[in-house]
PDB file of C-alpha atoms in Angstrom:
ATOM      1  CA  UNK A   1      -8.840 -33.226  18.553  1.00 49.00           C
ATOM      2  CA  UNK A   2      -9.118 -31.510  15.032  1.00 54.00           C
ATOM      3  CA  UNK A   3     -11.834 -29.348  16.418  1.00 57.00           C
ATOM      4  CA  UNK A   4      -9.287 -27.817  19.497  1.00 55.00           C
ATOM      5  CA  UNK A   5      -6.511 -27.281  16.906  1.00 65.00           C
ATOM      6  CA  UNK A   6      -8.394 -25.469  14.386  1.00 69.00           C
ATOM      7  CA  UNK A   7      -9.598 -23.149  17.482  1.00 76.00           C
ATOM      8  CA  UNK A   8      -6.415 -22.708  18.554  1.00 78.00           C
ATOM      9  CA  UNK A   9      -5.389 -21.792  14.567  1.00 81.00           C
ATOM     10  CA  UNK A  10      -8.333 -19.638  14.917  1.00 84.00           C
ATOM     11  CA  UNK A  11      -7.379 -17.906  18.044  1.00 87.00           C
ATOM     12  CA  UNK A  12      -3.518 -17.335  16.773  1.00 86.00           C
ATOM     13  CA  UNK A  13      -5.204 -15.552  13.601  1.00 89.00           C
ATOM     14  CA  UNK A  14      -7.218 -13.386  15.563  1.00 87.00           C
ATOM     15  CA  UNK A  15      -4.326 -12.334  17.819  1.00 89.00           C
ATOM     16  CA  UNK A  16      -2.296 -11.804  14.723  1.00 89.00           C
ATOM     17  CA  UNK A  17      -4.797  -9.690  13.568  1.00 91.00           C
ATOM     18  CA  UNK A  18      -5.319  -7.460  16.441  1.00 88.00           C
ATOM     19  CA  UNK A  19      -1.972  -7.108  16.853  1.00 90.00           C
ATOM     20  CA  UNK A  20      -1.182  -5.878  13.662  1.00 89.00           C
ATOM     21  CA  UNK A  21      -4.093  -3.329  13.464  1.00 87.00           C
ATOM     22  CA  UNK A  22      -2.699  -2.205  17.057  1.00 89.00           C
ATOM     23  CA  UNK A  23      -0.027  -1.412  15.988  1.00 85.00           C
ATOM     24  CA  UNK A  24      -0.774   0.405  12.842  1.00 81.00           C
ATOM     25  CA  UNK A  25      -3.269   2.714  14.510  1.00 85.00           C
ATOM     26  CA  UNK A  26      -0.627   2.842  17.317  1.00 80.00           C
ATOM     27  CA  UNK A  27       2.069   4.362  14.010  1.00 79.00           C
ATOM     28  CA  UNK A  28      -1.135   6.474  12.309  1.00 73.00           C
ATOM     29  CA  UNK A  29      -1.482   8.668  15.989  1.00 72.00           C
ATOM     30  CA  UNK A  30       2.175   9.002  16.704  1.00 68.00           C
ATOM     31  CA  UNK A  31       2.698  10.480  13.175  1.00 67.00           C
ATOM     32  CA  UNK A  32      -0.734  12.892  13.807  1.00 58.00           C
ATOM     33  CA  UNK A  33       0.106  15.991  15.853  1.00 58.00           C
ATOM     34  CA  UNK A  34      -3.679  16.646  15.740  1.00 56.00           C
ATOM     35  CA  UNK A  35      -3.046  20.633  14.425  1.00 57.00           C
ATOM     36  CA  UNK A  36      -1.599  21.513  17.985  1.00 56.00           C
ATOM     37  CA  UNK A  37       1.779  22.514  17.313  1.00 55.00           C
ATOM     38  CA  UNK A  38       1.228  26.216  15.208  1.00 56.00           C
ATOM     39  CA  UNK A  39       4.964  25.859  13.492  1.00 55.00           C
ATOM     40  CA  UNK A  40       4.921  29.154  11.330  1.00 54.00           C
ATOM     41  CA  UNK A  41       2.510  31.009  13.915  1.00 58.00           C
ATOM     42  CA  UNK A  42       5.804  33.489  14.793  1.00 61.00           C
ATOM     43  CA  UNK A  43       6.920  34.184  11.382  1.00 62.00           C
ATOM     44  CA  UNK A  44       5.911  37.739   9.725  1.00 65.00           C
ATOM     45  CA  UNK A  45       5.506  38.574   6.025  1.00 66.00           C
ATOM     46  CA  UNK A  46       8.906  40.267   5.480  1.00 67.00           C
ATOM     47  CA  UNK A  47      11.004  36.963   6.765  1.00 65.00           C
ATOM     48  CA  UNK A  48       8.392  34.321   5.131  1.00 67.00           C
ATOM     49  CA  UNK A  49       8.938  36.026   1.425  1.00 68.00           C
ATOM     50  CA  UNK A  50      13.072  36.381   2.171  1.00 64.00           C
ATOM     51  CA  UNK A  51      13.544  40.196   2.866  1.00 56.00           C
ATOM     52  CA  UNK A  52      15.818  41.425   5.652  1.00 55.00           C
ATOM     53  CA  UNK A  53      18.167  38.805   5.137  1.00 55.00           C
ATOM     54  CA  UNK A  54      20.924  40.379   7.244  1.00 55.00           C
ATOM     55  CA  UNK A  55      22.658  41.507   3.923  1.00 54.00           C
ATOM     56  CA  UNK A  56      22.944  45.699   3.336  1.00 56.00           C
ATOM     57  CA  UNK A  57      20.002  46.490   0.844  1.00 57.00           C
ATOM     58  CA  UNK A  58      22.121  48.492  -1.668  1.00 62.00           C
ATOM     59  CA  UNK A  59      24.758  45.366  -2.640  1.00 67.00           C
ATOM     60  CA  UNK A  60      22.885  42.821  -5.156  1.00 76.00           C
ATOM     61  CA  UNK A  61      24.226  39.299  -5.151  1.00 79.00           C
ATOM     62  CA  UNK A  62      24.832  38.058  -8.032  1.00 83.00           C
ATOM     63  CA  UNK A  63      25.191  33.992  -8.544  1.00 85.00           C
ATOM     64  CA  UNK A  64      26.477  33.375 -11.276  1.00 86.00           C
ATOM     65  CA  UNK A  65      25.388  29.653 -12.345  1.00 86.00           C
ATOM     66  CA  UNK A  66      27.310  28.136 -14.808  1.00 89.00           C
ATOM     67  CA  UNK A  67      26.216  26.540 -17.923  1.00 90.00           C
ATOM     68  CA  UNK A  68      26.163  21.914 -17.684  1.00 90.00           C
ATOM     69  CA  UNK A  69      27.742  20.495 -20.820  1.00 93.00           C
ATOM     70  CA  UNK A  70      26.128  17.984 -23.143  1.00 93.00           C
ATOM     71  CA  UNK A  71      27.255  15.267 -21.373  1.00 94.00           C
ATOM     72  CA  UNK A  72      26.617  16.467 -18.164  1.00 93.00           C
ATOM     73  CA  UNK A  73      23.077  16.713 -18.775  1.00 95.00           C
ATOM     74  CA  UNK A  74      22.996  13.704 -20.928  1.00 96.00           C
ATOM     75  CA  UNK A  75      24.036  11.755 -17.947  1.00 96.00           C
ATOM     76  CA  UNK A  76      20.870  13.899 -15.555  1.00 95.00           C
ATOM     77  CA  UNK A  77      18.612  12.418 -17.979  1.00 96.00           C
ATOM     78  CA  UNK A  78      19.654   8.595 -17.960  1.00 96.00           C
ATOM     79  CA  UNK A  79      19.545   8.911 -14.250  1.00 96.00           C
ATOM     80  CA  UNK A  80      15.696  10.417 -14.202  1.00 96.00           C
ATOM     81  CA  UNK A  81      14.980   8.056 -16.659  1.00 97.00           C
ATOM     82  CA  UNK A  82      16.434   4.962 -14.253  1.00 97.00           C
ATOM     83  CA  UNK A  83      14.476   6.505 -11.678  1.00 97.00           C
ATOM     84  CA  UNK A  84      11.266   6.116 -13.667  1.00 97.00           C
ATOM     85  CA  UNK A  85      12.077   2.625 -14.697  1.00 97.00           C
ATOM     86  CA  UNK A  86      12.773   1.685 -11.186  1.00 97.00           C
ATOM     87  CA  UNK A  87       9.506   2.717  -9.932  1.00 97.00           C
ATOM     88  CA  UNK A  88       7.900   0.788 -12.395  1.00 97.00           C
ATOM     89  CA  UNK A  89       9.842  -2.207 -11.724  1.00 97.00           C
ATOM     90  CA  UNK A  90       9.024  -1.677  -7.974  1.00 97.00           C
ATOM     91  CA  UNK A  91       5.095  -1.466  -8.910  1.00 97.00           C
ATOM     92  CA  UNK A  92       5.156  -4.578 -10.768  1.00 97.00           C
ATOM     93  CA  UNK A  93       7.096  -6.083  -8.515  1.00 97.00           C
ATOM     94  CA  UNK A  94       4.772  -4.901  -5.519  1.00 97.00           C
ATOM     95  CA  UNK A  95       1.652  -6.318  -8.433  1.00 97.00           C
ATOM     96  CA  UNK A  96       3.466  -9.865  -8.261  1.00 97.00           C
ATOM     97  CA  UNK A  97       3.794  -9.679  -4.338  1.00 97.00           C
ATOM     98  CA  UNK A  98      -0.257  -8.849  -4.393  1.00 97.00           C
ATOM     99  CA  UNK A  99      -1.060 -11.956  -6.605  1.00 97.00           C
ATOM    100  CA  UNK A 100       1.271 -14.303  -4.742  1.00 97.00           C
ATOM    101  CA  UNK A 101      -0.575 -13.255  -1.442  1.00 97.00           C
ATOM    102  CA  UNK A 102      -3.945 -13.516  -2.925  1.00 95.00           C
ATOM    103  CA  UNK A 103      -2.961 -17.053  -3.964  1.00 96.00           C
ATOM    104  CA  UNK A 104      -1.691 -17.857  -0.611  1.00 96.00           C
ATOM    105  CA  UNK A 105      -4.698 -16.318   1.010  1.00 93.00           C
ATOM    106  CA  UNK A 106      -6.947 -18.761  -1.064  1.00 90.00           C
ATOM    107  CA  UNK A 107      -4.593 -21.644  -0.460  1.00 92.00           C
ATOM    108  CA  UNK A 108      -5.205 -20.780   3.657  1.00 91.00           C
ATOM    109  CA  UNK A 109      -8.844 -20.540   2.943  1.00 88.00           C
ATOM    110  CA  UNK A 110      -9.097 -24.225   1.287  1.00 87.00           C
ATOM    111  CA  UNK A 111      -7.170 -25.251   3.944  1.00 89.00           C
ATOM    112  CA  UNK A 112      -9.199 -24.037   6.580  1.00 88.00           C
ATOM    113  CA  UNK A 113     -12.381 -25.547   5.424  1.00 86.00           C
ATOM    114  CA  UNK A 114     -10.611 -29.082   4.650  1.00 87.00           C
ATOM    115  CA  UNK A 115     -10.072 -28.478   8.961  1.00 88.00           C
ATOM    116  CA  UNK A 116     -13.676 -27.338   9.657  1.00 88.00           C
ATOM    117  CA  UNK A 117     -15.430 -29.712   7.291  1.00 83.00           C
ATOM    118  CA  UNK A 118     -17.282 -26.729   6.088  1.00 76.00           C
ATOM    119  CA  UNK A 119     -18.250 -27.275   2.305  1.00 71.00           C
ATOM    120  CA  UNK A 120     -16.726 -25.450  -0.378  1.00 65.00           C
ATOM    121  CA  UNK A 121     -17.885 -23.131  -2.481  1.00 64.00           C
ATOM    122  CA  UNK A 122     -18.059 -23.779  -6.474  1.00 65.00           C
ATOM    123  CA  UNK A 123     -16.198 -21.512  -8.505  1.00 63.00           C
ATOM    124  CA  UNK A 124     -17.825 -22.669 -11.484  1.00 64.00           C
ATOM    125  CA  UNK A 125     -21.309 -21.957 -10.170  1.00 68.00           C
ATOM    126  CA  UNK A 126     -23.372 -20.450 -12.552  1.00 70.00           C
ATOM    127  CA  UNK A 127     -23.350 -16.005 -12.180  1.00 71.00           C
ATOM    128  CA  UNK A 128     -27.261 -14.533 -11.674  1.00 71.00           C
ATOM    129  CA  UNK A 129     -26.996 -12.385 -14.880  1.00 73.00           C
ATOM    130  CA  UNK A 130     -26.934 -15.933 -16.988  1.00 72.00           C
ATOM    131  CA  UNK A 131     -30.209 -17.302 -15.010  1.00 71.00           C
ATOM    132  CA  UNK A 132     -32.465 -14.244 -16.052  1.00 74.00           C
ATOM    133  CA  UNK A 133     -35.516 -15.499 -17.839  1.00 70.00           C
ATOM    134  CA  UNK A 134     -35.216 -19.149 -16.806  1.00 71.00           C
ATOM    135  CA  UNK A 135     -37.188 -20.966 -13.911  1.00 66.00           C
ATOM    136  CA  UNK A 136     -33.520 -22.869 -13.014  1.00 60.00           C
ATOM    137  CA  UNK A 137     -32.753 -19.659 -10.964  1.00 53.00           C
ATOM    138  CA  UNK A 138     -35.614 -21.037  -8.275  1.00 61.00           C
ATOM    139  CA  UNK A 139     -34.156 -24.357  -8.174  1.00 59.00           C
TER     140      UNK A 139
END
């Protein structure tokens, strides 16, 4: 009975799976427009670099932009700098999200080979590097 649920677990994971790489290659293609679609193709020189705006070439424009106070850009700053905090929040927060689902994912594998009855491996097993110039690496 253990054997038919742990194919069936099996089954719903590969399902899962397919599923989700489905639909990610089915998002990667429908964001590709595979260089068919030539967007600037009809676009000259003279309107790419501004000229021939419609305005009469002898009257200059001027803008004039007007000087921020100290507070005003005071209060630019504080919000770049809670920008930049806030993406570093969000990549340690994304960091914690990573470990959790590692830890998960190694919780899931224990628990699949408590189902199958296949034997574990040992964490504490001995690396190769450690073994060079014995004869216990033959064992």
């Amino acid at each position: 009975m253990d054997q038919f649920q742990s194919q069936g677990f099996i089954t719903w994971i590969v399902k899962l799976t397919l599923k989700l790489v489905t639909l990610c290659i089915g998002i990667v293609t429908a964001q590709d427009d595979f260089g068919g679609d030539d967007a600037g193709a009809d676009m000259d020189l003279e309107s790419m670099m501004g000229g021939d705006s419609g305005a009469p070439a002898d009257k200059e424009v001027e803008v004039e932009v007007e000087p921020k106070s100290f507070t005003e850009e005071s209060i630019l700053a504080l919000q770049q700098l809670g920008l930049i905090i806030g993406v570093a929040f969000m990549v340690g927060f994304l960091f914690m999200v990573m470990v959790g689902i590692e830890k998960v994912w190694d919780k899931l594998g224990a628990k699949y080979q408590e189902v199958t009855g296949k034997k574990q491996m040992d964490p504490f097993e001995k690396d190769p590097a450690s073994l060079v110039g014995t004869f216990s690496r033959y064992k």
